[in-house]
XYZ file of C-alpha atoms in Angstrom:
576
model
C 89.034 36.349 233.178
C 90.995 39.293 234.531
C 90.795 41.773 231.850
C 94.646 42.890 232.025
C 95.189 39.603 231.044
C 94.545 40.142 227.451
C 96.151 43.920 227.331
C 99.659 42.822 228.718
C 102.266 41.091 226.813
C 104.999 38.600 228.508
C 107.949 40.020 227.480
C 106.575 43.344 228.951
C 105.763 41.600 232.160
C 109.410 39.909 232.498
C 111.064 43.110 231.959
C 109.314 44.869 234.600
C 110.399 42.167 236.963
C 113.911 42.206 235.696
C 113.824 38.670 235.067
C 115.490 38.923 231.662
C 117.347 41.539 229.813
C 116.020 43.350 226.992
C 119.142 41.811 224.649
C 117.781 38.374 225.650
C 114.263 39.456 225.008
C 115.347 40.584 221.396
C 116.865 37.378 220.804
C 114.072 34.912 221.921
C 111.730 37.175 219.953
C 113.746 36.725 216.916
C 113.873 32.867 217.285
C 110.032 33.008 217.897
C 109.601 34.509 214.510
C 111.919 31.954 212.836
C 110.372 28.862 214.272
C 106.940 29.794 215.706
C 107.331 28.581 219.295
C 106.167 30.331 222.136
C 108.196 32.955 223.704
C 107.854 31.344 227.090
C 109.317 27.937 225.492
C 112.502 29.874 224.125
C 113.189 31.682 227.244
C 113.206 28.294 229.434
C 114.814 26.522 226.438
C 117.875 28.791 226.302
C 118.367 28.911 230.137
C 117.314 32.538 230.290
C 114.249 31.748 232.917
C 113.610 28.978 235.075
C 109.772 27.340 234.498
C 109.055 27.770 238.154
C 109.879 31.613 238.182
C 108.026 31.990 235.048
C 104.901 30.234 236.424
C 105.185 32.334 239.773
C 105.613 35.795 237.755
C 102.691 35.281 235.818
C 100.573 34.247 238.581
C 101.660 37.069 240.910
C 101.682 39.806 238.209
C 98.085 38.815 236.481
C 96.602 37.634 239.369
C 95.732 34.555 238.415
C 96.522 31.138 240.028
C 98.910 28.584 239.103
C 98.353 24.587 239.562
C 100.265 21.234 239.082
C 98.154 19.682 236.329
C 99.669 16.472 236.774
C 97.613 16.211 240.181
C 94.337 16.531 238.459
C 92.009 13.908 237.118
C 89.930 15.379 234.024
C 86.840 14.108 233.212
C 86.339 12.749 229.655
C 83.362 15.321 228.928
C 85.518 18.411 229.683
C 88.452 17.298 227.577
C 86.268 16.861 224.695
C 85.402 20.602 224.528
C 89.168 21.461 223.536
C 90.453 19.301 220.352
C 93.921 17.394 220.776
C 95.392 19.338 217.786
C 94.984 22.873 219.960
C 95.929 21.448 223.249
C 99.344 20.346 221.715
C 99.613 23.394 219.458
C 99.114 26.047 221.856
C 100.316 23.961 225.234
C 96.591 24.236 227.388
C 94.557 21.850 228.896
C 91.116 22.108 230.015
C 90.696 21.508 233.820
C 86.967 21.852 234.601
C 83.721 23.545 233.382
C 81.606 25.346 235.733
C 78.327 26.992 234.111
C 79.421 29.017 231.278
C 82.923 29.248 232.256
C 85.967 27.120 231.269
C 89.068 26.802 233.473
C 91.895 26.359 231.037
C 95.716 25.684 232.215
C 97.985 27.295 229.800
C 102.050 27.683 229.917
C 101.341 31.295 228.457
C 98.212 32.677 229.550
C 98.880 36.153 227.671
C 98.583 34.084 224.524
C 95.588 36.205 223.247
C 95.248 34.066 219.790
C 94.925 30.721 221.745
C 92.265 32.511 224.161
C 90.386 34.239 220.983
C 90.485 30.730 219.538
C 89.273 28.925 222.438
C 86.378 31.449 223.163
C 85.309 31.491 219.667
C 85.637 27.502 219.360
C 83.796 26.391 222.809
C 81.471 29.625 223.468
C 82.729 29.433 226.974
C 84.167 32.178 228.956
C 87.738 31.120 229.436
C 89.272 31.284 232.978
C 93.085 30.517 232.505
C 95.284 29.439 235.287
C 99.148 28.970 234.954
C 100.972 25.762 234.703
C 104.485 24.839 233.969
C 104.872 23.739 230.333
C 106.894 20.341 231.073
C 104.131 19.141 233.147
C 101.412 20.317 230.601
C 103.284 18.455 228.027
C 103.183 15.185 230.025
C 99.371 16.048 231.187
C 98.459 16.629 227.885
C 100.094 13.183 226.787
C 98.226 11.201 229.809
C 94.799 12.491 228.912
C 94.529 12.650 225.385
C 97.257 10.238 224.998
C 99.262 9.172 222.160
C 98.961 5.691 223.210
C 95.161 5.792 223.592
C 95.034 7.183 220.064
C 97.085 4.520 218.589
C 95.000 2.014 220.650
C 91.725 3.162 219.000
C 93.207 3.671 215.590
C 94.729 0.067 215.695
C 91.599 -1.677 216.732
C 89.821 0.342 213.872
C 92.244 -1.099 211.685
C 91.965 -4.265 212.751
C 88.204 -4.284 212.460
C 88.674 -3.083 208.963
C 91.185 -5.672 208.195
C 88.808 -8.348 209.763
C 85.799 -7.135 207.462
C 87.962 -7.234 204.209
C 89.432 -10.503 204.621
C 86.274 -12.289 206.237
C 85.504 -14.142 203.010
C 89.047 -14.396 201.812
C 91.572 -17.516 202.328
C 95.272 -17.120 202.764
C 97.440 -19.111 200.554
C 100.855 -20.292 200.752
C 103.057 -18.490 198.896
C 100.452 -15.677 198.393
C 103.401 -12.814 199.116
C 104.502 -13.497 195.748
C 101.697 -12.160 193.939
C 101.376 -8.311 194.568
C 98.196 -6.534 193.554
C 99.474 -2.771 192.793
C 96.416 -1.152 192.508
C 95.215 -2.505 196.338
C 98.473 -1.548 197.728
C 98.000 2.208 196.444
C 94.359 1.943 197.727
C 95.451 0.750 201.089
C 98.168 3.043 201.172
C 95.719 5.916 200.852
C 92.894 4.873 203.268
C 92.289 7.723 205.834
C 93.188 4.905 208.773
C 96.636 4.267 207.416
C 97.343 7.781 206.611
C 96.574 8.688 210.029
C 98.604 5.341 211.228
C 101.691 6.685 209.316
C 101.303 10.301 210.801
C 100.875 9.301 214.268
C 104.163 7.324 213.899
C 105.858 10.474 212.473
C 104.276 12.752 215.376
C 104.856 9.945 218.325
C 108.661 9.979 217.090
C 108.973 13.724 217.027
C 107.368 14.103 220.602
C 109.551 11.677 221.928
C 112.574 13.586 220.535
C 113.689 10.561 218.508
C 116.745 10.887 215.923
C 115.423 7.523 214.191
C 112.221 5.644 213.426
C 112.532 1.708 213.070
C 109.704 -0.308 211.605
C 110.759 -4.132 211.804
C 108.830 -7.021 210.323
C 108.477 -10.560 212.040
C 106.601 -13.523 211.569
C 103.666 -12.640 213.611
C 104.179 -8.894 214.793
C 105.144 -5.430 213.449
C 107.870 -3.935 215.708
C 108.102 -0.068 215.750
C 111.325 1.412 217.610
C 112.427 4.949 218.338
C 115.872 5.833 218.961
C 115.953 8.363 221.705
C 119.226 9.781 222.964
C 121.093 7.082 221.032
C 119.374 4.097 222.358
C 116.264 2.209 221.074
C 112.962 2.224 222.702
C 110.201 0.068 221.754
C 107.010 1.665 221.158
C 103.147 0.082 220.782
C 102.964 -2.334 217.764
C 100.209 -2.011 214.889
C 98.612 -5.299 213.462
C 100.581 -7.111 211.425
C 97.732 -6.851 208.794
C 98.390 -3.665 208.234
C 102.387 -3.826 207.417
C 102.319 -3.771 203.556
C 99.746 -0.836 203.718
C 102.033 1.090 206.255
C 105.054 0.681 204.229
C 103.502 1.784 201.007
C 102.385 4.758 202.594
C 106.118 5.774 203.435
C 107.080 4.702 199.976
C 104.288 6.980 198.434
C 105.590 10.014 200.749
C 109.006 9.221 199.299
C 108.395 9.005 195.771
C 109.796 5.309 195.769
C 108.409 2.219 193.964
C 105.611 0.578 195.924
C 105.887 -2.516 193.162
C 109.472 -3.061 194.196
C 110.088 -5.543 197.441
C 113.260 -7.281 196.358
C 115.717 -4.683 196.335
C 116.545 -1.829 198.819
C 115.429 1.606 198.065
C 116.225 5.421 199.812
C 114.529 8.305 199.602
C 113.243 11.458 201.426
C 110.403 13.283 202.372
C 109.384 16.523 204.294
C 106.704 17.607 206.536
C 105.508 20.381 208.639
C 105.274 19.994 212.272
C 104.328 22.810 214.946
C 105.372 25.361 212.545
C 108.860 23.923 211.643
C 109.790 21.969 208.533
C 111.446 18.605 209.251
C 113.182 16.577 206.815
C 112.876 12.588 206.941
C 115.642 10.409 205.122
C 113.957 7.010 204.602
C 115.707 3.488 203.783
C 114.174 0.639 203.125
C 115.726 -2.855 203.266
C 113.786 -6.443 201.911
C 113.706 -8.803 205.147
C 112.664 -12.129 205.425
C 109.263 -11.373 206.511
C 108.750 -7.991 204.856
C 110.722 -4.620 204.369
C 112.064 -2.889 207.214
C 111.870 0.865 207.141
C 114.368 3.096 208.732
C 113.624 6.830 208.782
C 116.079 9.372 209.926
C 114.796 12.604 211.448
C 116.891 15.707 210.178
C 115.257 18.616 212.515
C 116.500 22.050 211.475
C 115.052 23.517 214.518
C 117.434 21.342 216.703
C 120.592 22.041 214.581
C 123.128 23.665 216.718
C 125.454 26.016 214.014
C 127.714 27.589 216.443
C 130.606 25.520 216.891
C 131.266 27.270 220.406
C 127.984 25.834 221.746
C 128.942 22.380 220.965
C 129.976 21.654 224.484
C 133.498 20.830 223.399
C 136.537 20.436 226.267
C 139.184 23.042 225.965
C 142.001 21.092 224.134
C 139.917 20.036 221.484
C 138.226 23.306 220.887
C 141.131 25.128 220.578
C 142.631 22.629 218.188
C 139.656 23.256 215.923
C 140.069 26.875 216.116
C 143.468 26.999 214.896
C 142.644 24.339 212.228
C 139.406 26.401 211.013
C 141.915 29.500 210.876
C 144.076 27.568 208.762
C 144.178 28.770 204.662
C 144.685 25.267 203.548
C 144.910 21.372 204.595
C 142.290 18.683 205.838
C 140.221 18.617 209.004
C 138.813 15.077 209.175
C 136.381 13.807 211.463
C 135.791 10.159 212.364
C 132.862 8.130 214.421
C 130.150 5.849 213.792
C 126.846 6.745 212.122
C 124.658 8.931 214.714
C 127.846 10.348 216.716
C 127.037 13.886 215.663
C 129.865 14.309 212.919
C 127.423 16.012 210.404
C 126.211 18.632 212.978
C 130.145 19.734 213.840
C 130.888 19.639 210.182
C 127.938 21.828 209.419
C 129.069 24.100 212.179
C 132.472 24.403 211.154
C 131.095 25.675 207.604
C 128.830 27.894 209.431
C 131.783 29.558 211.195
C 133.701 29.772 207.892
C 130.757 30.961 206.114
C 131.233 34.631 204.911
C 131.182 36.864 201.568
C 134.906 36.402 200.930
C 134.898 32.431 200.915
C 133.384 30.528 198.239
C 132.291 27.264 199.908
C 131.271 23.946 197.897
C 130.207 20.426 199.468
C 129.550 17.160 197.810
C 127.259 15.055 200.105
C 125.162 12.007 199.892
C 122.866 12.943 201.141
C 122.249 16.862 201.612
C 121.125 16.830 205.087
C 120.807 20.377 206.108
C 120.675 23.252 203.778
C 123.165 25.904 204.284
C 122.590 29.400 202.693
C 125.510 30.682 201.128
C 126.898 27.409 200.866
C 126.681 25.496 197.164
C 125.747 22.075 198.012
C 125.982 19.138 195.740
C 124.169 16.224 195.816
C 125.900 12.789 194.426
C 124.118 10.298 192.005
C 126.079 7.416 191.558
C 123.505 6.085 189.066
C 124.605 8.766 186.414
C 128.277 9.018 187.640
C 128.327 11.516 190.006
C 130.010 10.047 192.651
C 132.293 11.911 195.491
C 135.507 11.477 193.385
C 133.530 13.165 190.448
C 131.946 15.817 192.019
C 135.066 16.639 193.687
C 137.189 16.819 190.796
C 134.431 19.246 189.197
C 134.145 21.365 192.493
C 138.223 21.969 192.224
C 137.435 23.864 188.852
C 134.821 25.983 190.706
C 137.448 28.431 192.421
C 136.785 27.033 196.011
C 138.111 28.512 199.358
C 136.637 25.814 201.072
C 135.553 22.271 200.218
C 133.582 19.598 202.316
C 133.116 15.910 201.005
C 130.603 14.217 203.029
C 132.785 11.172 203.272
C 136.474 9.875 201.938
C 135.289 6.123 200.980
C 138.050 5.195 198.418
C 141.329 6.102 197.058
C 140.418 8.051 194.059
C 138.307 10.564 196.590
C 141.065 10.523 199.159
C 143.863 11.274 196.513
C 141.671 14.352 194.950
C 141.192 15.773 198.719
C 144.621 15.339 199.743
C 146.005 17.052 196.464
C 143.328 19.570 197.031
C 144.434 20.554 200.421
C 148.125 20.719 199.091
C 147.310 23.224 196.477
C 145.533 25.946 198.736
C 142.279 24.730 199.779
C 140.614 23.764 203.244
C 139.022 20.534 202.921
C 136.557 19.082 205.591
C 135.620 15.342 205.343
C 134.959 12.376 207.366
C 136.285 9.018 207.695
C 135.428 5.615 209.377
C 138.119 4.634 212.048
C 137.710 4.247 215.721
C 139.916 6.998 216.872
C 141.805 10.120 215.354
C 145.076 8.668 215.507
C 143.719 6.076 213.059
C 143.118 8.598 210.420
C 146.513 8.778 209.253
C 147.151 4.953 209.128
C 143.740 4.796 207.329
C 144.751 7.170 204.457
C 148.065 5.290 203.889
C 146.134 2.103 203.987
C 143.927 3.535 201.000
C 147.389 3.893 199.109
C 148.125 7.327 199.645
C 151.808 8.165 200.063
C 152.968 9.087 203.771
C 154.388 12.085 203.117
C 151.215 13.308 201.211
C 149.213 12.299 204.327
C 151.782 14.015 206.429
C 151.900 17.181 204.576
C 147.878 17.638 204.389
C 146.239 16.801 207.273
C 145.672 19.623 209.643
C 143.900 18.078 212.374
C 142.032 14.503 212.882
C 139.295 14.220 215.237
C 137.081 11.434 216.675
C 133.533 11.939 218.148
C 130.987 10.200 220.089
C 127.626 11.413 221.935
C 126.948 10.764 225.630
C 123.716 11.119 227.060
C 123.137 14.071 229.533
C 121.910 13.525 232.982
C 118.155 14.270 233.337
C 118.137 17.616 235.473
C 115.020 17.109 237.068
C 116.253 13.657 238.842
C 119.963 14.319 238.863
C 121.647 13.595 242.342
C 125.004 13.423 243.296
C 126.934 10.204 244.134
C 130.639 9.174 245.835
C 132.560 7.178 243.372
C 135.353 4.798 245.309
C 139.401 6.175 244.588
C 139.812 2.479 243.454
C 136.944 2.658 240.610
C 138.256 6.002 239.446
C 141.865 4.811 238.982
C 140.435 1.799 237.104
C 138.775 4.040 234.696
C 141.882 6.423 234.083
C 140.195 9.345 235.847
C 142.802 12.196 236.563
C 141.589 15.251 238.446
C 141.913 18.708 236.766
C 144.335 20.429 238.469
C 141.934 23.582 238.081
C 139.254 21.625 239.475
C 140.527 19.343 242.009
C 136.638 18.580 243.441
C 134.736 16.631 240.954
C 130.890 16.298 240.881
C 129.945 13.006 239.846
C 126.111 12.503 239.407
C 123.489 9.789 238.200
C 119.604 10.162 237.610
C 117.148 8.379 239.720
C 114.683 8.344 236.746
C 111.396 10.515 236.731
C 108.722 10.882 234.329
C 110.400 13.920 232.502
C 112.951 11.401 231.471
C 110.944 8.084 230.901
C 112.798 6.601 234.196
C 115.798 6.388 232.126
C 117.722 8.906 234.130
C 118.776 10.995 231.034
C 117.978 13.689 228.886
C 119.327 14.886 225.791
C 122.966 14.132 224.482
C 126.291 16.036 224.686
C 129.492 15.823 222.119
C 132.676 14.088 223.074
C 135.501 14.819 220.938
C 139.229 14.087 220.643
C 141.039 16.469 218.637
C 144.769 15.221 217.344
C 146.597 18.083 215.737
C 149.232 17.335 213.314
C 152.138 17.764 216.076
C 155.637 18.264 214.634
C 156.576 15.297 216.838
C 153.925 13.056 214.687
C 155.563 13.428 211.221
C 158.561 11.309 211.282
C 155.970 8.620 212.787
C 153.576 8.798 210.020
C 156.359 8.982 207.256
C 157.686 5.598 208.969
C 154.247 4.062 208.677
C 154.128 3.744 212.731
C 150.706 2.329 213.958
C 148.087 4.312 215.289
C 148.662 3.195 218.944
C 152.375 4.785 218.537
C 150.940 7.913 216.956
C 148.254 8.341 219.847
C 150.795 7.827 222.810
C 153.037 10.660 220.783
C 150.106 12.813 220.917
C 149.009 12.352 224.408
C 152.333 13.465 225.607
C 152.210 16.594 223.330
C 149.042 17.375 225.127
C 146.056 15.801 223.307
C 143.352 14.723 225.600
C 141.788 11.417 224.458
C 137.786 10.594 223.943
C 137.943 8.529 227.310
C 139.581 11.934 228.777
C 137.339 14.466 227.736
C 134.312 12.332 228.631
C 135.180 11.686 232.045
C 135.583 15.599 232.151
C 132.253 15.777 231.367
C 131.388 13.108 234.068
C 133.195 15.097 236.649
C 131.368 18.199 235.916
C 128.105 16.235 236.388
C 126.916 16.516 232.831
C 127.081 12.713 232.122
C 127.416 9.674 234.174
C 130.548 7.094 234.420
C 128.593 4.402 233.065
C 127.814 6.477 229.635
C 131.334 7.351 229.464
C 132.503 3.565 229.774
C 129.464 3.075 227.385
C 130.864 5.139 224.644
C 134.598 5.297 225.018
C 137.759 2.809 225.377
C 140.614 2.618 227.489
C 143.620 4.662 226.401
């Protein structure tokens, strides 16, 4: 191992080569201290440095070779020299053993802690080689394999269950008889704990937003929602269904003896140095209980509204609304459309020492320092309406209501907006124009709605094209006309793309998601229409004449920039 490898820091090398600025490095070091992620990973993630540039620079400056780890077949006995947990923690992979030297592929060969740990653990001299981090992640999965780990674990569980049930006879209607002590014991068994942990780790490494565990007659299906689309994973044996569900109930503090009623809870884990919350919902179904877990990863939360990627018109509408001293900002969209992220980003922008900000939520998904957050509890009468009524006695400047569900909540929110408060909330409608008609349908007087709403917005998430397999494509003019695409005068040459599919995007052609939003300010031209209870279609048409860009138009603008595909635009938006 070259002696200088352990003496120099990655930041010093990159500064010497002028690949990053001191400001960029300081920013990423601050993020590293908060998250525990590697500096190299943060620099690449923020776009300050390309993976290939990083590898070539480290290789040249440190005098050590770089390799493409995906091309290597690594013997099992070499893999056994490095525990899987350390390989995942430090992004390292053992490549070969020659005498007393272990060749180790590393994303960051300047990671002294990793080198020291491996030297003490293995008693080998460590010879580092540099590899691209994203390729290392794939190679770790390929060689250590979540799939392989789960398969071995499933076999172990099946064997144990067969041994336990060898002298038992399954009776019809036996599902109605529950032995709580047995359930608790099974849920605390080491294989079941490892299986539950495996389900969670698998979801986090896939980048999933939700986990679905679904019971059927002969199988238990596990699916992860990745970039808005459900993907199926390897299923565990049906025989461990009850124990697995009980394990998640215990983690969430729920009643493991209750199988007839829905239950909701939450729990928190620490993964790779960051805390992640899981919101769990359990629903009784015909063949058992279905479990859905929403993953709330604070590390992936973008709290800068300027970085959400909104197009020019909706971004300006949001800026103007957030600058108002009072009024309502209402956001609509289906579950999982990014409404919560947008609302929290707006609160973050407003959050300063001069404002008193209070929220009432169900549930509190992310904790914001400086914001007073209230969790609703309907069982004791703390509903949105009751919480909002109490909040208004706390001298607030800004109020966020998680959701306006009924006339009482809507009425209090509107009156709060009319008496000097800035109110943020969500509704369930299909587009921005329907916000006005929905509030009137709830029983509010049109003049109150017209006077209180500052901006109504509708949001969706589209999948981004995978940058590794992106390719340009030509779209016929007749297709563009049919999908209502109109070129931007400032950018007359659109670049439409698609993803071929590769190993990094699991052959989907997509990697990550972006927000698409339409924002309808309360234009003066709309006011008479609202007062006369005009339908949403007329409101939308007038807003478009006033300059509003619709969801379809904003999504097509992203497609024309090469951020998403036309297929994605058609999937999440409707014709104007």
